[in-house]
Coordinates of C-alpha atoms and ligand atoms in Angstrom, one line a residue:
M1 CA -1.9 -39.0 -40.8
T2 CA -5.4 -37.7 -40.3
A3 CA -7.1 -37.0 -43.4
I4 CA -8.3 -33.1 -43.6
P5 CA -11.4 -31.9 -45.5
A6 CA -10.5 -30.8 -48.7
V7 CA -12.1 -27.6 -48.9
P8 CA -10.9 -25.2 -46.0
V9 CA -13.6 -24.6 -43.4
S10 CA -13.8 -21.2 -42.2
I11 CA -13.3 -21.1 -38.4
P12 CA -15.3 -18.6 -36.8
E13 CA -13.2 -18.8 -33.5
L14 CA -10.1 -18.0 -35.5
A15 CA -11.4 -14.4 -35.2
A16 CA -8.7 -13.0 -37.0
P17 CA -7.0 -15.4 -39.7
S18 CA -4.0 -13.0 -39.6
V19 CA -2.8 -14.3 -36.0
W20 CA -2.9 -17.9 -37.8
P21 CA -0.8 -19.1 -40.8
V22 CA -2.7 -18.6 -44.2
S23 CA -3.3 -22.4 -44.2
A24 CA -5.1 -22.9 -40.7
V25 CA -8.3 -24.5 -41.3
S26 CA -10.8 -26.2 -39.1
A27 CA -10.1 -29.9 -38.5
P28 CA -12.6 -32.8 -36.9
G29 CA -13.1 -33.0 -33.2
G30 CA -12.5 -29.3 -32.7
D31 CA -8.8 -29.5 -34.1
V32 CA -6.8 -27.1 -36.3
A33 CA -4.8 -28.1 -39.1
V34 CA -1.9 -26.1 -40.2
G35 CA -0.2 -27.0 -43.3
G36 CA -2.7 -29.8 -43.9
V37 CA -1.5 -31.6 -40.4
P38 CA -3.7 -31.4 -37.4
L39 CA -2.3 -29.7 -34.4
T40 CA -3.2 -32.6 -31.9
E41 CA -1.5 -35.0 -34.1
I42 CA 1.6 -33.1 -33.8
A43 CA 1.1 -32.7 -30.0
E44 CA 0.9 -36.8 -29.8
R45 CA 3.7 -37.5 -32.0
Y46 CA 6.5 -35.1 -31.1
G47 CA 5.0 -34.4 -27.6
T48 CA 4.6 -31.1 -25.8
P49 CA 5.5 -28.2 -25.3
A50 CA 6.3 -28.1 -29.0
Y51 CA 6.8 -25.2 -31.8
V52 CA 5.0 -26.1 -35.4
L53 CA 6.5 -24.0 -38.1
D54 CA 4.5 -23.8 -41.2
E55 CA 7.2 -23.5 -44.1
D56 CA 5.1 -22.5 -46.9
E57 CA 4.2 -19.4 -44.8
V58 CA 7.6 -18.8 -44.0
R59 CA 8.8 -19.0 -47.8
S60 CA 5.6 -16.8 -49.0
R61 CA 6.4 -14.1 -46.4
A62 CA 10.0 -14.2 -47.5
R63 CA 8.7 -13.5 -51.1
A64 CA 6.4 -11.1 -49.8
W65 CA 9.5 -8.7 -48.9
L66 CA 11.1 -9.7 -52.1
R67 CA 8.2 -8.3 -54.1
A68 CA 7.5 -5.3 -51.6
L69 CA 11.1 -4.2 -52.3
P70 CA 12.2 -5.3 -55.9
D71 CA 15.5 -3.6 -56.1
A72 CA 16.4 -4.1 -52.3
E73 CA 18.3 -6.9 -50.8
V74 CA 16.4 -8.7 -48.4
V75 CA 18.2 -10.1 -45.5
Y76 CA 16.4 -12.4 -42.8
A77 CA 17.2 -11.5 -39.3
A78 CA 18.2 -15.0 -38.1
K79 CA 17.8 -13.9 -34.5
A80 CA 14.2 -14.4 -34.8
F81 CA 14.6 -18.1 -35.4
V82 CA 17.2 -20.0 -37.2
C83 CA 17.9 -23.8 -37.7
R84 CA 19.6 -25.6 -40.6
A85 CA 16.5 -25.7 -42.4
V86 CA 15.7 -22.1 -42.2
V87 CA 18.9 -21.2 -43.6
D88 CA 18.1 -23.5 -46.5
W89 CA 14.9 -21.8 -47.1
M90 CA 16.3 -18.3 -46.8
E91 CA 19.0 -19.5 -49.2
Q92 CA 16.5 -20.7 -51.6
E93 CA 14.1 -17.9 -51.8
G94 CA 17.0 -15.7 -52.8
L95 CA 17.4 -13.7 -49.2
G96 CA 20.4 -12.6 -47.3
L97 CA 21.2 -13.5 -43.7
D98 CA 21.5 -11.0 -40.7
V99 CA 23.6 -12.6 -38.0
C100 CA 25.1 -11.6 -34.7
S101 CA 27.3 -14.4 -33.5
A102 CA 30.0 -16.9 -34.7
G103 CA 27.4 -19.7 -33.7
E104 CA 24.7 -17.9 -36.2
L105 CA 27.8 -17.7 -38.6
E106 CA 28.7 -21.3 -38.1
L107 CA 25.4 -22.7 -38.7
A108 CA 25.0 -20.5 -42.0
A109 CA 28.4 -21.9 -43.4
V110 CA 27.4 -25.5 -42.4
R111 CA 24.9 -25.4 -45.1
G112 CA 26.8 -23.8 -47.5
F113 CA 25.1 -20.2 -47.2
P114 CA 26.7 -17.7 -49.7
A115 CA 28.9 -15.5 -47.3
E116 CA 28.5 -12.6 -49.5
R117 CA 24.9 -12.4 -48.8
I118 CA 25.6 -12.3 -44.9
V119 CA 25.6 -9.4 -42.8
L120 CA 27.1 -9.6 -39.3
H121 CA 25.5 -7.3 -36.4
G122 CA 26.4 -6.9 -32.6
N123 CA 27.0 -4.1 -30.3
A124 CA 29.7 -6.2 -28.7
K125 CA 31.4 -8.4 -31.2
S126 CA 33.7 -11.1 -29.5
P127 CA 37.3 -11.7 -31.1
E128 CA 35.8 -15.1 -32.2
D129 CA 32.7 -13.3 -33.9
L130 CA 35.1 -11.0 -35.8
R131 CA 37.8 -14.2 -36.6
T132 CA 34.8 -16.4 -37.9
A133 CA 33.3 -13.7 -40.1
L134 CA 36.6 -12.9 -41.8
R135 CA 37.5 -16.5 -42.2
L136 CA 34.3 -17.1 -43.7
G137 CA 34.4 -14.1 -46.0
V138 CA 31.1 -12.5 -44.9
G139 CA 29.8 -9.5 -47.0
R140 CA 29.5 -6.6 -44.6
I141 CA 30.3 -6.1 -41.0
V142 CA 28.2 -3.6 -39.3
I143 CA 30.3 -1.3 -37.0
D144 CA 28.3 -0.5 -33.7
S145 CA 31.4 1.1 -31.8
D146 CA 34.4 3.0 -32.4
C147 CA 36.6 0.5 -30.5
E148 CA 36.0 -2.2 -33.1
I149 CA 37.4 -0.5 -36.0
A150 CA 41.1 -0.7 -35.4
R151 CA 40.7 -4.0 -33.8
L152 CA 38.8 -5.3 -37.0
A153 CA 41.1 -3.6 -39.5
A154 CA 44.2 -5.2 -37.8
Q155 CA 42.5 -8.8 -38.3
V156 CA 41.8 -8.2 -42.1
T157 CA 44.7 -10.0 -44.1
G158 CA 43.3 -9.1 -47.6
P159 CA 43.5 -9.4 -50.4
G160 CA 40.8 -7.1 -50.6
A161 CA 39.3 -4.6 -48.0
Q162 CA 36.6 -6.0 -45.7
Q163 CA 33.1 -4.2 -46.4
V164 CA 31.4 -2.7 -43.5
M165 CA 28.7 -0.4 -42.7
V166 CA 28.2 1.9 -39.8
R167 CA 25.1 1.6 -37.6
V168 CA 23.6 5.1 -36.9
L169 CA 21.5 6.1 -34.3
P170 CA 18.9 8.7 -35.7
G171 CA 17.1 9.6 -32.7
I172 CA 13.7 8.1 -33.7
E173 CA 11.2 6.4 -30.9
A174 CA 9.6 3.6 -32.4
G175 CA 8.8 0.1 -31.5
A176 CA 6.1 -1.6 -29.1
H177 CA 8.2 -1.6 -26.1
A178 CA 11.3 0.5 -24.6
K179 CA 13.4 -2.6 -24.4
I180 CA 13.2 -3.0 -28.3
R181 CA 13.4 0.6 -29.2
T182 CA 16.9 1.1 -30.5
G183 CA 16.6 4.2 -32.8
A184 CA 16.4 6.4 -29.6
E185 CA 19.1 8.1 -27.8
G186 CA 20.1 6.6 -24.5
Q187 CA 20.4 3.1 -25.5
K188 CA 23.4 0.7 -26.4
F189 CA 22.6 0.1 -30.0
G190 CA 24.3 2.5 -32.9
L191 CA 26.4 5.5 -33.2
S192 CA 24.7 9.0 -32.4
I193 CA 24.3 11.0 -35.5
A194 CA 23.4 14.0 -33.0
D195 CA 26.5 13.7 -30.8
G196 CA 28.8 13.4 -33.8
D197 CA 29.9 10.0 -33.0
A198 CA 28.6 8.6 -36.2
E199 CA 30.6 11.0 -38.4
D200 CA 33.5 10.4 -35.9
A201 CA 33.5 6.6 -36.8
I202 CA 32.9 7.5 -40.4
A203 CA 36.3 9.6 -40.5
R204 CA 38.6 6.5 -38.6
I205 CA 36.9 4.1 -41.0
L206 CA 38.0 6.0 -44.2
G207 CA 41.4 6.0 -42.7
Q208 CA 41.7 2.3 -42.6
P209 CA 42.4 0.9 -46.1
R210 CA 41.8 -2.3 -44.9
L211 CA 38.2 -1.4 -44.5
E212 CA 35.7 -0.2 -47.2
L213 CA 32.8 1.7 -46.1
T214 CA 30.0 0.8 -48.2
G215 CA 27.0 2.6 -46.4
L216 CA 24.9 3.2 -43.3
H217 CA 22.7 0.8 -41.3
S218 CA 19.8 2.1 -38.8
H219 CA 17.6 -0.6 -37.3
L220 CA 15.0 1.7 -35.3
G221 CA 13.4 -1.3 -33.1
S222 CA 10.8 -3.9 -33.2
Q223 CA 7.2 -4.4 -33.8
I224 CA 6.7 -1.0 -35.6
S225 CA 3.5 -0.9 -36.6
S226 CA 3.2 1.9 -39.1
P227 CA 5.6 2.9 -41.9
E228 CA 6.1 6.4 -41.0
P229 CA 9.0 5.9 -38.4
Y230 CA 10.9 4.2 -41.6
A231 CA 10.3 7.2 -43.6
Q232 CA 11.3 9.5 -41.1
N233 CA 14.7 7.4 -40.6
V234 CA 15.1 7.5 -44.4
R235 CA 14.9 11.5 -44.2
R236 CA 17.3 11.6 -41.4
V237 CA 19.7 9.0 -42.8
V238 CA 19.9 10.4 -46.2
A239 CA 20.3 14.1 -45.0
F240 CA 23.4 12.7 -42.8
M241 CA 25.0 10.8 -46.0
A242 CA 24.4 14.3 -48.0
R243 CA 26.5 15.9 -45.0
I244 CA 29.3 13.0 -45.0
R245 CA 29.4 13.5 -48.7
E246 CA 30.0 17.3 -48.2
R247 CA 32.4 17.0 -45.7
H248 CA 34.4 13.9 -46.8
G249 CA 33.7 13.7 -50.3
I250 CA 32.3 10.1 -50.5
T251 CA 29.1 9.2 -51.9
L252 CA 28.0 6.0 -50.0
P253 CA 26.2 3.6 -52.2
E254 CA 24.0 1.4 -49.6
L255 CA 21.4 2.1 -47.0
D256 CA 20.5 -0.4 -44.8
L257 CA 17.2 0.5 -42.7
G258 CA 17.2 -2.9 -40.5
G259 CA 14.1 -4.9 -39.6
G260 CA 11.1 -4.1 -37.0
F261 CA 8.1 -4.9 -39.2
A262 CA 5.1 -5.4 -36.8
V263 CA 3.0 -8.5 -36.8
A264 CA -0.8 -9.3 -35.3
Y265 CA -0.2 -10.9 -32.1
L266 CA -3.8 -10.2 -31.2
P267 CA -6.8 -10.2 -33.6
G268 CA -7.0 -6.6 -34.8
D269 CA -3.5 -5.6 -34.1
P270 CA -2.0 -3.5 -36.8
A271 CA 0.3 -5.3 -39.0
P272 CA 1.0 -3.4 -42.3
L273 CA 1.7 -5.7 -45.4
P274 CA 5.4 -5.5 -46.9
A275 CA 4.0 -3.7 -49.8
A276 CA 2.8 -1.1 -47.7
Y277 CA 6.2 -0.6 -45.8
G278 CA 7.9 -1.0 -49.0
R279 CA 6.1 1.8 -50.9
R280 CA 6.4 4.1 -48.3
I281 CA 10.1 3.5 -47.8
N282 CA 10.6 3.7 -51.7
D283 CA 8.7 7.0 -51.8
E284 CA 10.5 8.7 -49.1
L285 CA 14.1 7.5 -50.3
V286 CA 13.2 9.0 -54.0
R287 CA 11.9 12.4 -52.3
S288 CA 14.9 12.6 -50.1
C289 CA 17.4 11.8 -52.6
A290 CA 16.0 14.4 -55.0
E291 CA 16.2 16.8 -52.2
F292 CA 20.0 16.4 -51.6
D293 CA 20.9 15.5 -55.2
Y294 CA 21.8 12.3 -54.1
P295 CA 22.2 9.2 -56.2
L296 CA 19.6 6.6 -55.0
P297 CA 21.4 4.0 -52.5
R298 CA 20.8 0.4 -52.8
L299 CA 18.4 -0.5 -49.9
T300 CA 18.6 -3.3 -47.5
V301 CA 15.9 -4.4 -45.2
E302 CA 16.2 -7.1 -42.4
P303 CA 13.0 -8.5 -41.8
G304 CA 12.9 -11.2 -38.8
R305 CA 9.7 -11.2 -37.2
S306 CA 7.7 -10.6 -39.9
I307 CA 8.7 -13.5 -41.6
M308 CA 8.8 -16.1 -38.9
A309 CA 6.3 -15.1 -36.1
P310 CA 3.2 -15.9 -37.8
A311 CA 4.2 -19.0 -39.1
G312 CA 4.8 -20.6 -35.5
I313 CA 2.5 -22.2 -33.3
A314 CA 3.4 -23.0 -29.9
L315 CA 1.9 -26.3 -28.4
Y316 CA 1.3 -27.0 -24.7
R317 CA -0.6 -29.4 -22.6
V318 CA -2.8 -28.3 -19.6
L319 CA -1.0 -29.9 -16.4
A320 CA -3.5 -28.1 -13.8
V321 CA -6.3 -25.8 -13.7
K322 CA -6.5 -23.8 -10.4
R323 CA -9.1 -20.8 -9.3
T324 CA -7.4 -18.5 -6.7
G325 CA -7.9 -15.0 -6.0
G326 CA -11.0 -14.5 -8.0
Q327 CA -8.8 -15.8 -11.3
V328 CA -8.5 -18.9 -13.3
F329 CA -5.4 -20.1 -13.8
V330 CA -4.6 -22.6 -16.5
A331 CA -1.1 -24.1 -16.1
V332 CA 0.7 -25.9 -18.8
D333 CA 3.9 -27.9 -19.5
G334 CA 5.9 -24.9 -20.8
G335 CA 6.2 -21.4 -19.9
M336 CA 9.0 -18.5 -19.8
S337 CA 11.6 -21.1 -20.4
D338 CA 10.3 -21.4 -24.2
N339 CA 8.5 -18.0 -24.4
P340 CA 10.2 -15.2 -22.5
R341 CA 8.3 -12.4 -24.1
P342 CA 5.6 -11.9 -22.0
A343 CA 7.8 -11.6 -19.2
L344 CA 10.4 -9.5 -20.8
Y345 CA 8.0 -7.0 -22.8
G346 CA 4.2 -7.9 -21.6
A347 CA 3.8 -9.3 -24.9
R348 CA 0.3 -10.7 -25.3
Y349 CA -1.3 -13.5 -27.1
T350 CA -4.2 -15.6 -27.9
V351 CA -4.8 -19.0 -27.2
R352 CA -6.8 -21.6 -28.2
L353 CA -8.2 -25.0 -27.3
V354 CA -7.5 -27.9 -30.1
G355 CA -8.6 -31.3 -30.5
R356 CA -11.7 -31.3 -28.4
A357 CA -15.0 -29.3 -29.1
S358 CA -16.3 -27.8 -26.1
A359 CA -19.7 -26.4 -25.8
A360 CA -18.9 -24.6 -22.6
P361 CA -18.9 -21.0 -22.2
M362 CA -16.1 -18.9 -22.6
R363 CA -14.5 -17.2 -19.6
A364 CA -11.4 -14.8 -19.0
T365 CA -8.5 -17.3 -18.2
T366 CA -4.6 -16.8 -17.2
V367 CA -2.4 -19.0 -18.7
V368 CA 0.5 -19.4 -16.7
G369 CA 3.7 -21.8 -17.1
R370 CA 5.2 -24.2 -15.1
H371 CA 8.3 -22.6 -13.5
C372 CA 9.1 -21.2 -10.3
E373 CA 8.3 -17.5 -10.7
A374 CA 4.9 -15.6 -10.3
G375 CA 6.0 -13.9 -13.3
D376 CA 5.9 -17.0 -15.6
V377 CA 2.5 -15.8 -17.2
L378 CA 2.1 -16.7 -21.1
A379 CA -0.9 -15.0 -21.5
E380 CA -3.5 -12.9 -19.5
A381 CA -7.0 -12.8 -19.7
V382 CA -7.7 -14.6 -22.8
E383 CA -11.1 -16.4 -23.6
L384 CA -10.8 -20.3 -23.1
P385 CA -14.0 -22.7 -22.2
E386 CA -14.9 -23.1 -18.7
D387 CA -14.4 -27.0 -19.1
V388 CA -10.7 -26.7 -19.7
R389 CA -8.8 -29.4 -17.8
P390 CA -5.6 -31.4 -17.5
G391 CA -4.6 -33.0 -20.7
D392 CA -6.1 -30.7 -23.0
V393 CA -4.0 -29.2 -25.8
L394 CA -3.7 -25.3 -26.2
A395 CA -2.2 -23.8 -29.5
V396 CA -0.6 -20.5 -29.3
P397 CA -0.5 -18.6 -32.8
A398 CA 2.1 -15.9 -33.8
S399 CA 4.7 -17.9 -32.0
G400 CA 7.4 -18.3 -34.4
A401 CA 9.8 -15.8 -33.5
Y402 CA 11.8 -14.5 -30.6
Q403 CA 10.6 -17.5 -28.5
V404 CA 12.4 -20.7 -29.2
S405 CA 15.5 -18.8 -30.1
M406 CA 15.4 -16.9 -26.5
A407 CA 14.5 -20.2 -24.7
S408 CA 16.4 -20.9 -21.8
G409 CA 17.0 -23.9 -19.7
Y410 CA 15.3 -22.7 -16.5
N411 CA 14.1 -25.4 -14.0
M412 CA 16.4 -27.8 -16.2
T413 CA 13.3 -28.4 -18.4
R414 CA 14.1 -29.0 -21.9
R415 CA 13.7 -27.1 -24.7
P416 CA 10.9 -27.9 -27.1
P417 CA 11.6 -29.2 -30.4
V418 CA 10.5 -27.4 -33.6
V419 CA 8.3 -29.2 -36.1
A420 CA 7.8 -28.2 -39.9
V421 CA 4.9 -28.7 -41.6
S422 CA 3.9 -28.6 -45.1
G423 CA 1.7 -30.2 -47.6
G424 CA 0.0 -32.4 -45.2
R425 CA 3.2 -33.8 -43.7
S426 CA 5.4 -32.9 -40.7
R427 CA 9.0 -33.5 -40.1
L428 CA 11.4 -32.5 -37.0
L429 CA 13.7 -29.7 -37.6
V430 CA 15.0 -29.4 -34.1
R431 CA 14.4 -32.2 -31.6
R432 CA 13.7 -31.6 -27.9
E433 CA 16.7 -31.3 -25.5
T434 CA 17.1 -34.4 -23.3
F435 CA 18.2 -34.6 -19.9
D436 CA 21.3 -36.3 -21.5
D437 CA 22.1 -33.0 -23.0
H438 CA 22.1 -31.5 -19.7
R439 CA 24.2 -34.2 -18.1
S440 CA 26.9 -33.9 -21.1
R441 CA 27.6 -30.2 -20.2
D442 CA 27.8 -30.8 -16.2
V443 CA 31.6 -32.0 -16.3
G444 CA 32.9 -31.3 -12.9
L445 CA 32.4 -32.4 -9.5
Ligands
LIG1 C1 20.1 -5.1 -36.6 C2 19.0 -5.8 -36.8 N1 18.2 -5.9 -37.8 C3 17.1 -6.8 -37.8 C4 16.4 -7.3 -36.7 C5 15.0 -7.9 -36.9 O1 14.1 -7.1 -36.3 P1 12.6 -7.7 -36.2 O2 12.7 -9.1 -36.2 O3 11.8 -7.0 -35.2 O4 12.2 -7.5 -37.9 C6 16.9 -6.8 -35.3 C7 16.4 -7.4 -34.0 O5 16.5 -7.2 -33.1 C8 18.1 -6.1 -35.4 O6 18.7 -5.8 -34.2

């Protein structure tokens, strides 16, 4: 292991520390160390592309959410990224787990994650998802369509009723991109408050003795960089809860506001602290409940990206440099197969050369992947030294969420490993996919 200077050195070129984990420091030879481990050491030892996860950053972000809303349940959205170690970290920190498939449920079960702290989501839960959830005894299942109510009730064998929530659609536009706005009308998630669909579903659930309705759920979307949409959501949903009390005579004790809290991908991106979201949500909850004389419901939040994205760094090796059409393309050994976000949502990143100090002037560069698509662009117009060359290692911060978890096997490249760092040590959490993995699934001729 390479020795890291004991005193953290400020890294001017890491312009905004917020896009890097708190532990990021400069290391000898133009390197950056995270969790006390130089990134080039990881590239050498585990190969590239590789994903680095700063365990202490994940844990401290999870704790920040617990501190921000001390009376709430904090449920980590596993879709951001999950593996066995992450399940353990969340369990140890006292969070719950938001899952949306039998696969995620089984992973949690393998680690003995307390089933009562699990929330199952999904707009189209398969029979296997529901069966697995009931067998494992998950705490709450969030109903997202009318047709799953009777189906679920029929499968509950008791002795008690299954606790459920209803995912309501408040009709609020929030989130960084149309494809991740789930609080607005006209998309596939939730049951509309305005159309009466949510109330119909609630009435049906109340008619099912095997289901116990504990509250409402409402997830507005992702990369929501202001607490205001959450406050608006609280107002709408509390008003709706009061209406349900009036019409159906029930006071729902739980309110789940989902996730969607923004992180900084670029220096200067707005990314309020959990405490800022928490304060605004709490204030509005107290105010709205007072207005409707409604008892304060127990709150749940489901941060995913906010806990995981800033803790992750993607490492690539440069394979080719090309100047064409007035642009400089730096092609790396990963791409849209390990990070589909730029192609899906036009997501933007910063990129930094690591492991070599360069005095060359910086120039605008397009970092592209190795896949057979012109849209396989990882980062446009990023500043990199003019002398970037094949063999160099590039680091992309804020890569912990919705990258490895959305990775594909396009072009039969192998999905990258995930390496945890903490206290100057690295350890493999998820190994790189192998060609044998591919071949073992290809069973017919
Ligand atoms: C129901 C639900 N909760 C929580 C999340 C987590 O969102 P984020 O990772 O943006 O916090 C999602 C993301 O899709 C979601 O669908």
